[in-house]
Tab-separated table of C-alpha atoms and ligand atoms in Angstrom:
chain	number	residue	atom	x	y	z
D	1	MET	CA	-72.726	-155.573	99.662
D	2	SER	CA	-71.315	-158.925	98.714
D	3	SER	CA	-70.512	-161.403	101.266
D	4	ARG	CA	-67.483	-163.667	101.256
D	5	LEU	CA	-68.211	-167.143	100.974
D	6	ASN	CA	-67.363	-168.537	104.634
D	7	GLN	CA	-68.778	-171.239	107.307
D	8	TYR	CA	-70.998	-168.876	108.550
D	9	TYR	CA	-72.347	-167.788	104.873
D	10	LEU	CA	-73.104	-171.715	104.206
D	11	GLN	CA	-76.427	-171.142	105.569
D	12	ALA	CA	-77.752	-168.185	103.353
D	13	LEU	CA	-76.166	-170.373	100.464
D	14	PRO	CA	-78.795	-170.315	97.373
D	15	SER	CA	-80.524	-174.031	97.402
D	16	SER	CA	-79.150	-174.163	93.698
D	17	VAL	CA	-75.666	-174.192	95.238
D	18	LYS	CA	-74.855	-177.728	96.414
D	19	GLN	CA	-73.547	-177.611	100.002
D	20	PRO	CA	-71.460	-180.223	102.035
D	21	HIS	CA	-73.849	-182.631	104.260
D	22	TYR	CA	-70.882	-183.342	106.705
D	23	GLN	CA	-69.531	-181.444	109.511
D	24	PRO	CA	-66.028	-180.768	108.365
D	25	GLU	CA	-64.368	-180.320	111.962
D	26	ALA	CA	-65.839	-183.707	112.677
D	27	HIS	CA	-63.224	-185.437	110.050
D	28	GLN	CA	-59.652	-185.428	110.915
D	29	ALA	CA	-57.430	-185.439	107.621
D	30	SER	CA	-55.239	-188.409	106.483
D	31	ILE	CA	-54.358	-187.180	103.329
D	32	VAL	CA	-51.592	-184.373	102.509
D	33	HIS	CA	-51.748	-183.108	99.202
D	34	ILE	CA	-48.842	-181.238	97.627
D	35	GLY	CA	-49.133	-178.818	94.789
D	36	ILE	CA	-52.680	-177.026	95.744
D	37	GLY	CA	-54.018	-175.735	92.277
D	38	ALA	CA	-57.372	-175.600	90.298
D	39	PHE	CA	-56.610	-179.150	89.151
D	40	HIS	CA	-56.454	-180.462	92.638
D	41	LYS	CA	-59.529	-178.333	93.805
D	42	ALA	CA	-61.506	-179.884	91.021
D	43	HIS	CA	-60.310	-183.405	90.955
D	44	GLN	CA	-59.285	-185.026	93.939
D	45	ALA	CA	-60.685	-182.583	96.048
D	46	VAL	CA	-64.116	-183.370	94.870
D	47	TYR	CA	-63.898	-187.026	94.821
D	48	THR	CA	-62.733	-186.693	98.493
D	49	ASP	CA	-65.542	-184.492	99.266
D	50	ASP	CA	-67.994	-187.088	97.782
D	51	LEU	CA	-66.639	-189.515	99.687
D	52	LEU	CA	-67.111	-187.236	103.118
D	53	ASN	CA	-70.394	-186.708	101.878
D	54	SER	CA	-71.443	-190.069	101.178
D	55	VAL	CA	-69.382	-192.567	103.146
D	56	GLY	CA	-67.568	-189.989	105.816
D	57	GLY	CA	-64.161	-191.162	107.648
D	58	ASP	CA	-61.067	-189.179	108.531
D	59	TRP	CA	-60.549	-188.176	104.863
D	60	ARG	CA	-59.725	-184.134	104.632
D	61	ILE	CA	-56.672	-182.784	103.329
D	62	VAL	CA	-54.135	-180.630	104.608
D	63	ALA	CA	-53.005	-178.909	101.137
D	64	VAL	CA	-49.402	-177.947	100.782
D	65	SER	CA	-48.315	-175.160	98.464
D	66	LEU	CA	-44.408	-175.277	97.393
D	67	ARG	CA	-44.196	-172.028	96.152
D	68	SER	CA	-46.822	-169.054	96.349
D	69	SER	CA	-49.216	-168.249	99.123
D	70	THR	CA	-51.980	-167.449	96.624
D	71	ASN	CA	-53.989	-170.599	97.354
D	72	ARG	CA	-53.631	-170.061	100.976
D	73	ASP	CA	-54.256	-166.410	100.848
D	74	GLN	CA	-57.739	-167.061	99.013
D	75	LEU	CA	-59.042	-169.959	101.183
D	76	GLU	CA	-57.948	-169.127	104.489
D	77	PRO	CA	-60.872	-166.082	104.853
D	78	GLN	CA	-63.074	-168.559	103.425
D	79	ASP	CA	-62.503	-170.968	106.226
D	80	ASN	CA	-60.909	-173.174	103.223
D	81	LEU	CA	-64.485	-173.651	101.600
D	82	TYR	CA	-64.709	-172.790	98.041
D	83	THR	CA	-67.162	-173.401	94.737
D	84	VAL	CA	-66.661	-175.369	91.806
D	85	VAL	CA	-68.715	-174.602	88.848
D	86	GLU	CA	-69.150	-177.968	86.246
D	87	LYS	CA	-70.360	-176.572	83.162
D	88	ASN	CA	-70.779	-177.401	79.134
D	89	ASP	CA	-73.555	-176.076	76.702
D	90	THR	CA	-76.397	-178.219	78.399
D	91	GLN	CA	-75.671	-177.989	82.035
D	92	MET	CA	-74.063	-175.986	84.810
D	93	THR	CA	-73.913	-176.845	88.594
D	94	HIS	CA	-72.377	-175.476	91.691
D	95	ARG	CA	-71.469	-176.990	94.728
D	96	VAL	CA	-69.031	-175.734	97.971
D	97	ILE	CA	-66.236	-178.314	98.800
D	98	ALA	CA	-65.303	-178.465	102.440
D	99	ALA	CA	-62.399	-181.221	101.946
D	100	ILE	CA	-59.666	-179.276	102.445
D	101	GLU	CA	-59.018	-178.581	106.399
D	102	LYS	CA	-55.741	-175.962	105.696
D	103	VAL	CA	-53.325	-174.490	103.255
D	104	MET	CA	-49.503	-174.773	104.392
D	105	VAL	CA	-47.256	-172.773	102.164
D	106	ALA	CA	-44.064	-174.503	102.492
D	107	PRO	CA	-41.270	-171.878	101.886
D	108	GLU	CA	-43.057	-170.145	105.153
D	109	ASN	CA	-42.381	-173.003	107.368
D	110	PRO	CA	-40.585	-176.131	106.124
D	111	ASP	CA	-40.907	-177.566	109.312
D	112	ALA	CA	-44.451	-177.689	109.852
D	113	VAL	CA	-44.816	-179.247	106.444
D	114	ILE	CA	-42.533	-182.096	107.309
D	115	GLU	CA	-44.180	-182.500	110.405
D	116	GLN	CA	-47.657	-182.952	108.996
D	117	LEU	CA	-46.315	-185.537	106.518
D	118	ALA	CA	-44.463	-187.407	109.050
D	119	SER	CA	-47.786	-187.338	111.532
D	120	GLU	CA	-49.464	-190.792	112.490
D	121	ASN	CA	-52.553	-189.519	110.695
D	122	THR	CA	-51.295	-189.188	107.362
D	123	LYS	CA	-51.836	-192.501	105.462
D	124	VAL	CA	-51.986	-190.896	101.732
D	125	VAL	CA	-49.737	-188.357	99.890
D	126	THR	CA	-51.105	-186.907	96.957
D	127	SER	CA	-49.323	-184.463	94.374
D	128	THR	CA	-50.398	-182.219	91.526
D	129	ILE	CA	-46.927	-180.123	91.061
D	130	THR	CA	-47.008	-180.552	87.656
D	131	GLU	CA	-44.253	-182.129	85.333
D	132	LYS	CA	-41.659	-179.555	86.347
D	133	GLY	CA	-42.074	-180.240	89.855
D	134	TYR	CA	-40.387	-183.752	89.741
D	135	CYS	CA	-37.193	-182.137	88.755
D	136	LEU	CA	-36.472	-185.139	86.094
D	137	THR	CA	-34.069	-185.669	83.271
D	138	PRO	CA	-35.365	-184.857	79.995
D	139	ASP	CA	-36.975	-188.194	79.363
D	140	ASN	CA	-39.004	-187.838	82.358
D	141	ARG	CA	-37.704	-191.064	83.905
D	142	GLN	CA	-34.808	-190.282	86.330
D	143	LEU	CA	-34.295	-187.836	88.852
D	144	ASN	CA	-32.067	-184.710	87.410
D	145	VAL	CA	-29.145	-184.878	89.966
D	146	LYS	CA	-28.104	-181.411	88.485
D	147	HIS	CA	-31.290	-179.718	88.724
D	148	PRO	CA	-30.743	-176.544	91.070
D	149	ASP	CA	-33.480	-177.317	93.614
D	150	ILE	CA	-32.284	-180.691	93.985
D	151	LEU	CA	-28.528	-179.774	94.548
D	152	HIS	CA	-30.283	-177.198	97.013
D	153	ASP	CA	-31.901	-180.127	98.878
D	154	LEU	CA	-29.291	-182.490	98.926
D	155	GLU	CA	-26.954	-179.380	100.675
D	156	ASN	CA	-30.003	-178.316	103.020
D	157	ASP	CA	-31.830	-181.640	103.531
D	158	SER	CA	-33.991	-180.519	106.480
D	159	GLN	CA	-35.257	-177.301	104.673
D	160	PRO	CA	-36.097	-178.551	101.681
D	161	LYS	CA	-37.778	-177.141	98.383
D	162	THR	CA	-38.974	-179.678	96.294
D	163	MET	CA	-41.108	-182.096	96.798
D	164	ALA	CA	-38.686	-185.166	96.765
D	165	GLY	CA	-36.993	-183.093	99.680
D	166	PHE	CA	-39.912	-183.057	101.736
D	167	LEU	CA	-41.263	-186.455	101.234
D	168	VAL	CA	-37.888	-187.757	102.034
D	169	ALA	CA	-37.141	-185.402	105.364
D	170	ALA	CA	-40.698	-186.808	106.395
D	171	CYS	CA	-39.944	-190.326	105.938
D	172	ARG	CA	-36.635	-190.120	107.867
D	173	VAL	CA	-38.843	-188.370	110.809
D	174	ARG	CA	-41.391	-191.426	110.213
D	175	ARG	CA	-38.565	-193.920	110.319
D	176	ASP	CA	-36.996	-192.566	113.256
D	177	LYS	CA	-40.325	-192.400	115.227
D	178	GLY	CA	-40.830	-196.055	114.605
D	179	LEU	CA	-43.916	-195.117	112.387
D	180	GLY	CA	-44.784	-196.601	109.065
D	181	GLY	CA	-44.818	-195.000	105.801
D	182	PHE	CA	-47.685	-193.812	103.613
D	183	THR	CA	-48.778	-194.443	99.981
D	184	PHE	CA	-47.934	-191.671	97.343
D	185	LEU	CA	-50.124	-190.956	94.467
D	186	SER	CA	-48.741	-188.820	91.820
D	187	CYS	CA	-51.775	-187.188	89.944
D	188	ASP	CA	-49.703	-185.405	87.222
D	189	ASN	CA	-49.475	-186.457	83.591
D	190	LEU	CA	-45.825	-188.256	83.687
D	191	PRO	CA	-45.418	-191.625	81.815
D	192	GLU	CA	-45.814	-194.513	84.763
D	193	ASN	CA	-46.406	-191.490	87.311
D	194	GLY	CA	-46.245	-193.574	90.166
D	195	ASP	CA	-43.237	-195.926	89.438
D	196	THR	CA	-41.214	-193.027	88.016
D	197	SER	CA	-41.886	-190.912	91.198
D	198	GLY	CA	-40.742	-193.588	93.088
D	199	ILE	CA	-37.565	-193.869	91.349
D	200	ALA	CA	-36.771	-190.214	91.700
D	201	ILE	CA	-37.463	-190.132	95.436
D	202	CYS	CA	-35.688	-193.038	96.035
D	203	GLN	CA	-32.643	-191.833	93.760
D	204	PHE	CA	-32.812	-188.468	96.032
D	205	ALA	CA	-32.870	-190.329	99.331
D	206	GLU	CA	-30.006	-192.842	98.104
D	207	LEU	CA	-27.902	-189.569	97.925
D	208	LEU	CA	-28.547	-188.881	101.110
D	209	ASP	CA	-28.871	-192.183	102.921
D	210	SER	CA	-28.948	-195.638	101.594
D	211	GLU	CA	-30.384	-196.844	104.797
D	212	LEU	CA	-33.086	-194.310	104.590
D	213	ALA	CA	-33.497	-194.946	100.864
D	214	ALA	CA	-34.109	-198.416	101.678
D	215	TRP	CA	-36.585	-197.885	104.230
D	216	ILE	CA	-38.179	-195.804	101.932
D	217	LYS	CA	-38.683	-198.739	99.295
D	218	ASP	CA	-40.135	-200.981	102.027
D	219	ASN	CA	-42.527	-198.674	103.571
D	220	VAL	CA	-43.854	-196.262	100.699
D	221	SER	CA	-45.821	-197.735	98.099
D	222	PHE	CA	-46.012	-195.478	94.809
D	223	CYS	CA	-49.458	-195.823	92.902
D	224	ASN	CA	-49.674	-194.998	89.113
D	225	THR	CA	-52.987	-192.881	88.515
D	226	MET	CA	-54.837	-191.908	85.264
D	227	VAL	CA	-56.452	-188.407	86.524
D	228	ASP	CA	-58.745	-186.756	84.067
D	229	ARG	CA	-60.567	-183.459	83.897
D	230	ILE	CA	-60.472	-180.160	82.099
D	231	VAL	CA	-59.678	-177.434	84.581
D	232	PRO	CA	-58.841	-174.119	83.064
D	233	ALA	CA	-57.029	-171.327	84.788
D	234	VAL	CA	-59.576	-169.135	86.706
D	235	THR	CA	-60.500	-166.093	85.652
D	236	ALA	CA	-61.482	-162.600	87.373
D	237	ASP	CA	-64.694	-163.244	85.018
D	238	ASP	CA	-65.501	-166.317	86.609
D	239	VAL	CA	-65.389	-164.718	90.067
D	240	SER	CA	-67.427	-162.079	89.317
D	241	ALA	CA	-70.046	-164.102	87.233
D	242	LEU	CA	-70.634	-166.167	90.478
D	243	LYS	CA	-71.061	-163.034	92.204
D	244	ASP	CA	-73.568	-162.009	89.630
D	245	GLN	CA	-75.453	-164.917	89.764
D	246	PHE	CA	-75.236	-165.788	93.636
D	247	GLY	CA	-74.362	-162.358	95.152
D	248	TYR	CA	-71.060	-163.728	97.007
D	249	ILE	CA	-67.590	-163.446	96.669
D	250	ASP	CA	-65.510	-166.529	96.384
D	251	GLU	CA	-61.794	-165.947	95.178
D	252	ALA	CA	-60.927	-169.363	95.322
D	253	MET	CA	-63.520	-171.042	92.926
D	254	VAL	CA	-62.814	-173.134	89.923
D	255	SER	CA	-64.697	-174.147	86.739
D	256	CYS	CA	-64.614	-177.296	85.051
D	257	GLU	CA	-66.088	-179.505	82.859
D	258	PRO	CA	-68.663	-182.127	83.947
D	259	PHE	CA	-66.562	-184.702	83.060
D	260	LYS	CA	-63.996	-186.721	85.455
D	261	GLN	CA	-62.111	-189.609	85.680
D	262	TRP	CA	-59.760	-191.279	88.134
D	263	VAL	CA	-58.214	-194.383	87.746
D	264	ILE	CA	-55.802	-195.828	90.609
D	265	GLU	CA	-53.259	-198.762	91.073
D	266	ASP	CA	-54.387	-200.778	93.884
D	267	ASN	CA	-51.078	-200.536	95.867
D	268	PHE	CA	-51.933	-198.990	99.276
D	269	ILE	CA	-49.269	-199.990	101.935
D	270	ALA	CA	-51.507	-198.081	104.455
D	271	GLU	CA	-55.159	-197.560	104.892
D	272	ARG	CA	-57.255	-196.750	101.576
D	273	PRO	CA	-59.780	-193.749	100.891
D	274	PRO	CA	-62.339	-195.504	99.573
D	275	TRP	CA	-62.649	-193.348	96.572
D	276	ASP	CA	-63.850	-196.324	94.603
D	277	ARG	CA	-67.319	-195.911	96.397
D	278	VAL	CA	-67.635	-192.080	94.594
D	279	GLY	CA	-66.761	-193.033	91.204
D	280	ALA	CA	-63.080	-193.577	91.094
D	281	GLN	CA	-61.639	-196.870	89.905
D	282	PHE	CA	-58.898	-199.018	91.842
D	283	VAL	CA	-57.215	-201.618	89.273
D	284	ASN	CA	-54.395	-203.830	89.232
D	285	ASN	CA	-52.613	-201.986	86.286
D	286	VAL	CA	-53.395	-198.543	85.182
D	287	HIS	CA	-50.449	-198.566	82.344
D	288	GLU	CA	-52.892	-198.953	79.509
D	289	TYR	CA	-55.316	-196.306	80.754
D	290	GLU	CA	-52.328	-193.936	81.041
D	291	LYS	CA	-50.868	-194.506	77.801
D	292	MET	CA	-54.342	-194.022	76.167
D	293	LYS	CA	-55.048	-190.821	78.339
D	294	LEU	CA	-51.542	-189.266	77.936
D	295	ARG	CA	-51.755	-190.077	73.997
D	296	LEU	CA	-55.248	-189.358	72.871
D	297	LEU	CA	-56.214	-186.786	75.007
D	298	ASN	CA	-52.944	-185.069	76.176
D	299	GLY	CA	-51.355	-185.496	72.881
D	300	SER	CA	-54.024	-184.130	70.698
D	301	HIS	CA	-54.254	-181.047	73.280
D	302	SER	CA	-50.594	-180.273	72.688
D	303	ALA	CA	-51.284	-180.620	68.952
D	304	LEU	CA	-54.354	-178.197	69.011
D	305	ALA	CA	-52.125	-175.593	71.137
D	306	TYR	CA	-49.165	-175.565	68.929
D	307	LEU	CA	-51.077	-175.404	65.578
D	308	GLY	CA	-53.806	-173.493	67.416
D	309	THR	CA	-51.341	-170.877	68.279
D	310	LEU	CA	-49.684	-170.302	65.056
D	311	GLN	CA	-52.870	-170.057	63.731
D	312	ASP	CA	-53.844	-167.155	66.342
D	313	LEU	CA	-56.622	-169.124	67.742
D	314	ASP	CA	-56.577	-167.994	71.469
D	315	PHE	CA	-58.402	-171.299	72.917
D	316	ILE	CA	-58.601	-174.857	72.677
D	317	TYR	CA	-62.496	-175.156	71.662
D	318	GLN	CA	-61.751	-172.485	68.707
D	319	ALA	CA	-59.058	-174.954	67.416
D	320	VAL	CA	-60.787	-178.109	67.574
D	321	SER	CA	-64.017	-176.609	65.858
D	322	ASP	CA	-61.543	-175.464	62.902
D	323	SER	CA	-62.562	-177.861	60.384
D	324	SER	CA	-58.969	-178.655	59.040
D	325	LEU	CA	-57.700	-178.683	62.604
D	326	GLY	CA	-60.566	-180.981	63.725
D	327	ARG	CA	-59.796	-183.699	61.000
D	328	PHE	CA	-56.177	-183.208	61.628
D	329	ILE	CA	-56.939	-184.510	65.158
D	330	ASP	CA	-58.996	-187.481	63.945
D	331	LEU	CA	-56.087	-188.531	61.901
D	332	LEU	CA	-53.645	-187.916	65.107
D	333	MET	CA	-55.563	-190.052	67.079
D	334	ASP	CA	-56.098	-192.693	64.842
D	335	ASP	CA	-51.972	-192.996	64.826
D	336	MET	CA	-52.096	-192.956	68.722
D	337	ALA	CA	-54.826	-195.364	68.837
D	338	SER	CA	-52.695	-198.032	66.844
D	339	THR	CA	-50.041	-197.759	69.403
D	340	LEU	CA	-52.604	-198.801	72.378
D	341	LYS	CA	-53.365	-202.088	73.625
D	342	PRO	CA	-57.348	-202.682	74.403
D	343	VAL	CA	-58.120	-201.162	77.536
D	344	SER	CA	-60.827	-203.138	79.495
D	345	GLY	CA	-64.205	-201.662	79.066
D	346	VAL	CA	-63.242	-198.881	76.746
D	347	ASP	CA	-64.612	-198.531	73.379
D	348	LEU	CA	-61.825	-196.430	71.703
D	349	GLY	CA	-64.187	-195.087	68.920
D	350	SER	CA	-66.224	-193.394	71.627
D	351	TYR	CA	-63.285	-192.697	73.900
D	352	LYS	CA	-61.790	-190.175	70.826
D	353	ALA	CA	-65.452	-188.571	70.034
D	354	THR	CA	-65.684	-187.827	73.843
D	355	ILE	CA	-62.404	-186.067	73.534
D	356	LYS	CA	-63.015	-184.051	71.061
D	357	ALA	CA	-66.497	-182.711	72.171
D	358	ARG	CA	-64.939	-182.311	75.722
D	359	PHE	CA	-62.313	-180.303	73.761
D	360	ALA	CA	-65.230	-178.275	72.215
D	361	ASN	CA	-66.706	-177.060	75.395
D	362	SER	CA	-66.532	-173.160	74.706
D	363	THR	CA	-68.160	-172.756	78.623
D	364	ILE	CA	-64.551	-173.419	80.037
D	365	PRO	CA	-62.329	-171.371	77.662
D	366	HIS	CA	-59.067	-173.183	77.947
D	367	LYS	CA	-56.237	-171.131	76.448
D	368	THR	CA	-54.121	-172.892	73.560
D	369	GLN	CA	-51.300	-170.515	75.285
D	370	GLN	CA	-51.783	-172.565	78.817
D	371	VAL	CA	-51.790	-175.805	77.051
D	372	ALA	CA	-48.602	-175.052	75.346
D	373	THR	CA	-46.510	-174.311	78.472
D	374	ASP	CA	-43.729	-176.802	79.253
D	375	GLY	CA	-43.774	-178.485	75.978
D	376	SER	CA	-40.241	-179.751	76.705
D	377	LEU	CA	-41.763	-181.926	79.695
D	378	LYS	CA	-44.844	-182.634	78.092
D	379	LEU	CA	-43.921	-183.909	74.155
D	380	PRO	CA	-41.495	-186.855	75.374
D	381	GLN	CA	-44.712	-189.048	76.816
D	382	ARG	CA	-47.309	-187.190	74.601
D	383	ILE	CA	-45.768	-187.463	71.107
D	384	PHE	CA	-41.973	-188.655	71.049
D	385	ASP	CA	-42.885	-192.101	72.697
D	386	PRO	CA	-45.463	-192.985	70.183
D	387	LEU	CA	-43.582	-191.750	67.108
D	388	LEU	CA	-41.134	-194.200	67.784
D	389	GLU	CA	-43.211	-196.988	69.149
D	390	LEU	CA	-44.843	-196.573	65.276
D	391	ALA	CA	-41.636	-196.074	63.549
D	392	GLN	CA	-40.503	-199.120	65.033
D	393	GLN	CA	-43.794	-200.747	63.482
D	394	GLY	CA	-42.811	-199.401	60.359
D	395	THR	CA	-45.048	-196.136	60.006
D	396	ILE	CA	-43.480	-192.546	59.994
D	397	SER	CA	-46.589	-190.817	61.572
D	398	LYS	CA	-47.044	-187.626	59.606
D	399	PRO	CA	-49.382	-186.109	62.087
D	400	LEU	CA	-46.731	-186.411	65.017
D	401	CYS	CA	-44.142	-185.351	62.743
D	402	LEU	CA	-46.234	-182.092	62.090
D	403	THR	CA	-47.187	-181.783	65.821
D	404	ILE	CA	-43.074	-181.837	66.583
D	405	ALA	CA	-42.683	-179.191	63.563
D	406	ALA	CA	-45.378	-177.035	64.999
D	407	TRP	CA	-43.678	-177.186	68.498
D	408	LEU	CA	-40.526	-176.006	67.021
D	409	ARG	CA	-42.289	-173.322	65.011
D	410	TYR	CA	-44.225	-172.250	68.100
D	411	LEU	CA	-40.653	-171.667	69.981
D	412	GLN	CA	-40.049	-169.105	67.748
D	413	GLY	CA	-42.401	-166.985	69.393
D	414	THR	CA	-44.565	-165.420	66.595
D	415	THR	CA	-48.067	-166.903	65.245
D	416	GLN	CA	-48.347	-166.935	61.489
D	417	SER	CA	-50.024	-163.515	61.459
D	418	GLY	CA	-46.600	-162.115	63.370
D	419	GLN	CA	-48.082	-161.713	66.734
D	420	THR	CA	-45.593	-162.213	69.284
D	421	TYR	CA	-45.807	-164.123	72.423
D	422	LEU	CA	-43.457	-165.369	75.345
D	423	VAL	CA	-42.719	-169.110	75.144
D	424	ASN	CA	-43.302	-170.756	78.693
D	425	ASP	CA	-40.920	-173.344	79.481
D	426	PRO	CA	-38.229	-174.360	81.802
D	427	LEU	CA	-35.886	-174.645	78.928
D	428	SER	CA	-37.254	-171.648	77.124
D	429	GLN	CA	-33.983	-170.038	76.739
D	430	PRO	CA	-31.783	-172.462	74.853
D	431	LEU	CA	-35.006	-173.952	72.906
D	432	THR	CA	-36.137	-170.893	71.531
D	433	GLU	CA	-32.579	-169.555	70.687
D	434	ILE	CA	-31.763	-172.695	68.918
D	435	ALA	CA	-35.622	-172.275	67.182
D	436	GLN	CA	-35.145	-168.706	66.128
D	437	SER	CA	-31.864	-169.200	64.618
D	438	THR	CA	-31.397	-168.004	60.957
D	439	THR	CA	-28.113	-169.852	60.362
D	440	LEU	CA	-29.092	-173.086	61.328
D	441	SER	CA	-30.706	-175.531	59.227
D	442	ALA	CA	-33.964	-177.344	60.347
D	443	LYS	CA	-32.166	-180.440	60.818
D	444	GLU	CA	-29.332	-178.812	62.281
D	445	LYS	CA	-31.862	-177.387	65.027
D	446	LEU	CA	-32.978	-180.817	65.651
D	447	GLN	CA	-29.853	-182.282	66.277
D	448	LYS	CA	-28.482	-179.022	68.900
D	449	ILE	CA	-31.945	-179.520	70.769
D	450	ALA	CA	-31.311	-183.177	71.010
D	451	GLU	CA	-27.660	-182.459	71.883
D	452	ASP	CA	-27.588	-179.375	74.056
D	453	THR	CA	-30.886	-180.017	75.651
D	454	GLY	CA	-31.943	-183.880	75.795
D	455	VAL	CA	-35.211	-182.774	74.993
D	456	ILE	CA	-35.216	-185.186	71.306
D	457	PRO	CA	-34.126	-188.351	71.938
D	458	THR	CA	-31.216	-189.444	69.860
D	459	ALA	CA	-33.705	-192.013	68.353
D	460	ILE	CA	-35.463	-189.213	66.718
D	461	VAL	CA	-32.619	-187.742	65.092
D	462	GLU	CA	-30.962	-190.902	63.994
D	463	ASN	CA	-34.105	-191.882	62.056
D	464	ASP	CA	-33.898	-189.902	58.850
D	465	ASN	CA	-37.170	-190.853	57.421
D	466	ILE	CA	-38.464	-189.071	60.726
D	467	THR	CA	-36.252	-186.063	60.891
D	468	ASN	CA	-36.664	-185.694	56.978
D	469	THR	CA	-40.715	-185.366	57.697
D	470	ILE	CA	-40.012	-183.225	60.646
D	471	CYS	CA	-37.668	-180.860	58.974
D	472	ALA	CA	-39.983	-180.644	55.632
D	473	TYR	CA	-43.170	-179.841	57.886
D	474	LEU	CA	-40.658	-177.078	59.564
D	475	GLU	CA	-39.688	-175.463	56.655
D	476	GLU	CA	-43.582	-175.215	54.930
D	477	LEU	CA	-44.559	-173.637	58.560
D	478	ASN	CA	-42.278	-171.237	57.839
D	479	GLN	CA	-43.450	-170.397	54.256
D	480	LEU	CA	-47.167	-171.484	54.166
D	481	SER	CA	-50.431	-170.829	56.138
D	482	VAL	CA	-51.233	-173.821	58.815
D	483	SER	CA	-54.373	-174.369	57.259
D	484	SER	CA	-52.894	-175.097	53.650
D	485	ILE	CA	-50.598	-177.658	55.299
D	486	LEU	CA	-53.073	-179.537	57.193
D	487	ASP	CA	-55.569	-179.492	53.973
D	488	GLU	CA	-52.678	-180.881	52.193
D	489	LEU	CA	-51.825	-183.702	54.983
D	490	ILE	CA	-55.718	-184.458	55.327
Q	501	LIG	C1	-53.327	-180.341	79.509
Q	501	LIG	C2	-53.882	-181.021	80.672
Q	501	LIG	O1	-52.394	-178.357	80.287
Q	501	LIG	C3	-52.150	-179.490	79.511
Q	501	LIG	O2	-51.076	-179.917	79.057
Q	501	LIG	O3	-53.224	-181.274	78.212
Q	501	LIG	O4	-53.767	-180.172	81.605
Q	501	LIG	C4	-55.479	-181.407	80.560
Q	501	LIG	O5	-56.399	-180.735	80.619
Q	501	LIG	C5	-55.635	-182.370	81.732
Q	501	LIG	O6	-54.835	-183.473	81.619
Q	501	LIG	C6	-57.045	-183.219	81.333
Q	501	LIG	O7	-57.094	-184.212	82.047
């Protein structure tokens, strides 16, 4: 019978699985991470494990799940240990991570989460709650004060549901106890993720207590960060492959690519984990790194997700390996690149080539449908912003217009061969209803999405050159095959 990974099993691990060199319980937790999932486990927790291995310090992590108990239930029986499998066509490595001290499930005990965030030991709070967890307006810049969860938290500020609610409740306790604040690092793909989180959290606080909002502005620093690592959702096959190879069960494992990057704005109000000793970069300004990654990597990812899904391609590696789609991505990246300023130490040509090679990694199959989720929250920073910037420079980007048309066509819920799927997006109901209408013209659909949901910016619907291009592509996508449209564009 196979054993479950836990602290006792560590001694029995085969030597090809790297183990932590430190005694986990000898290090306290000074980081609270909100939104534990595969990405956190394969990114920030790996950097932190590297730090504990090579430098030490009280930098373990208390992770919080705002919704489900799944991660706690998988990790707790394993003493919060889990395996990270890094792989591509030429390498595969396995290591056990011990950086997470425990997982708290917020809905089970919100007071305990507030207490942890308000503890004197807490110096840094990180988050990966996906774009929708921030409860922002459609342009992803302000707090959506009409969001049902925000309304709930304004009414129940000591028993919150949202991250903003928890952070503000914890700041109230810290202020009342005479403690200082902490540094907050958003690790999600939002535009200017630190500044945006700061704006939304302070807006939320302002609605409750303006003195507390002022305290937060003075005592909490919001760092912008650029995070990068491709981490597809874990499958039952991943868990069985690990068991077959090494003979142990790890329900909490994650698989990812070998590549990882973390650029962090150096704006820490409290003690700073020396993550730069283990490969992260502290810089004065993250914006250009962030824009480069959001547009070249995430923008291309979304384009592959929508165009790939329409072509019945289940995985990103299949989409990028399709010769027409691959060539299309080159054109899309060229247009994106002309909206970017030079980034210190980065050669854009090799950056683009590396992204394509990373997408082509078939050993970590990443579902097109996974990347396609929540398009209404991803497209503003990935596609709409660069499209409008290019239009200001006098260019109507065909690749970007085709990507928007592909998203609208994707919202119809069928591939070009007629396979159906569910659209996963917080606004799926209004968006699919408009996209599937048989009476509205393509232009009316764009206008209605802009008016009813605010997702498409008015600057786009007011620009005839842009709307005509998107509408022409949408009509073509309803009549022709994706590959013939791509071939024509190329
Ligand atoms: C992806 C990202 O799901 C998505 O929208 O584009 O999760 C992407 O894999 C990461 O940002 C890579 O760093």
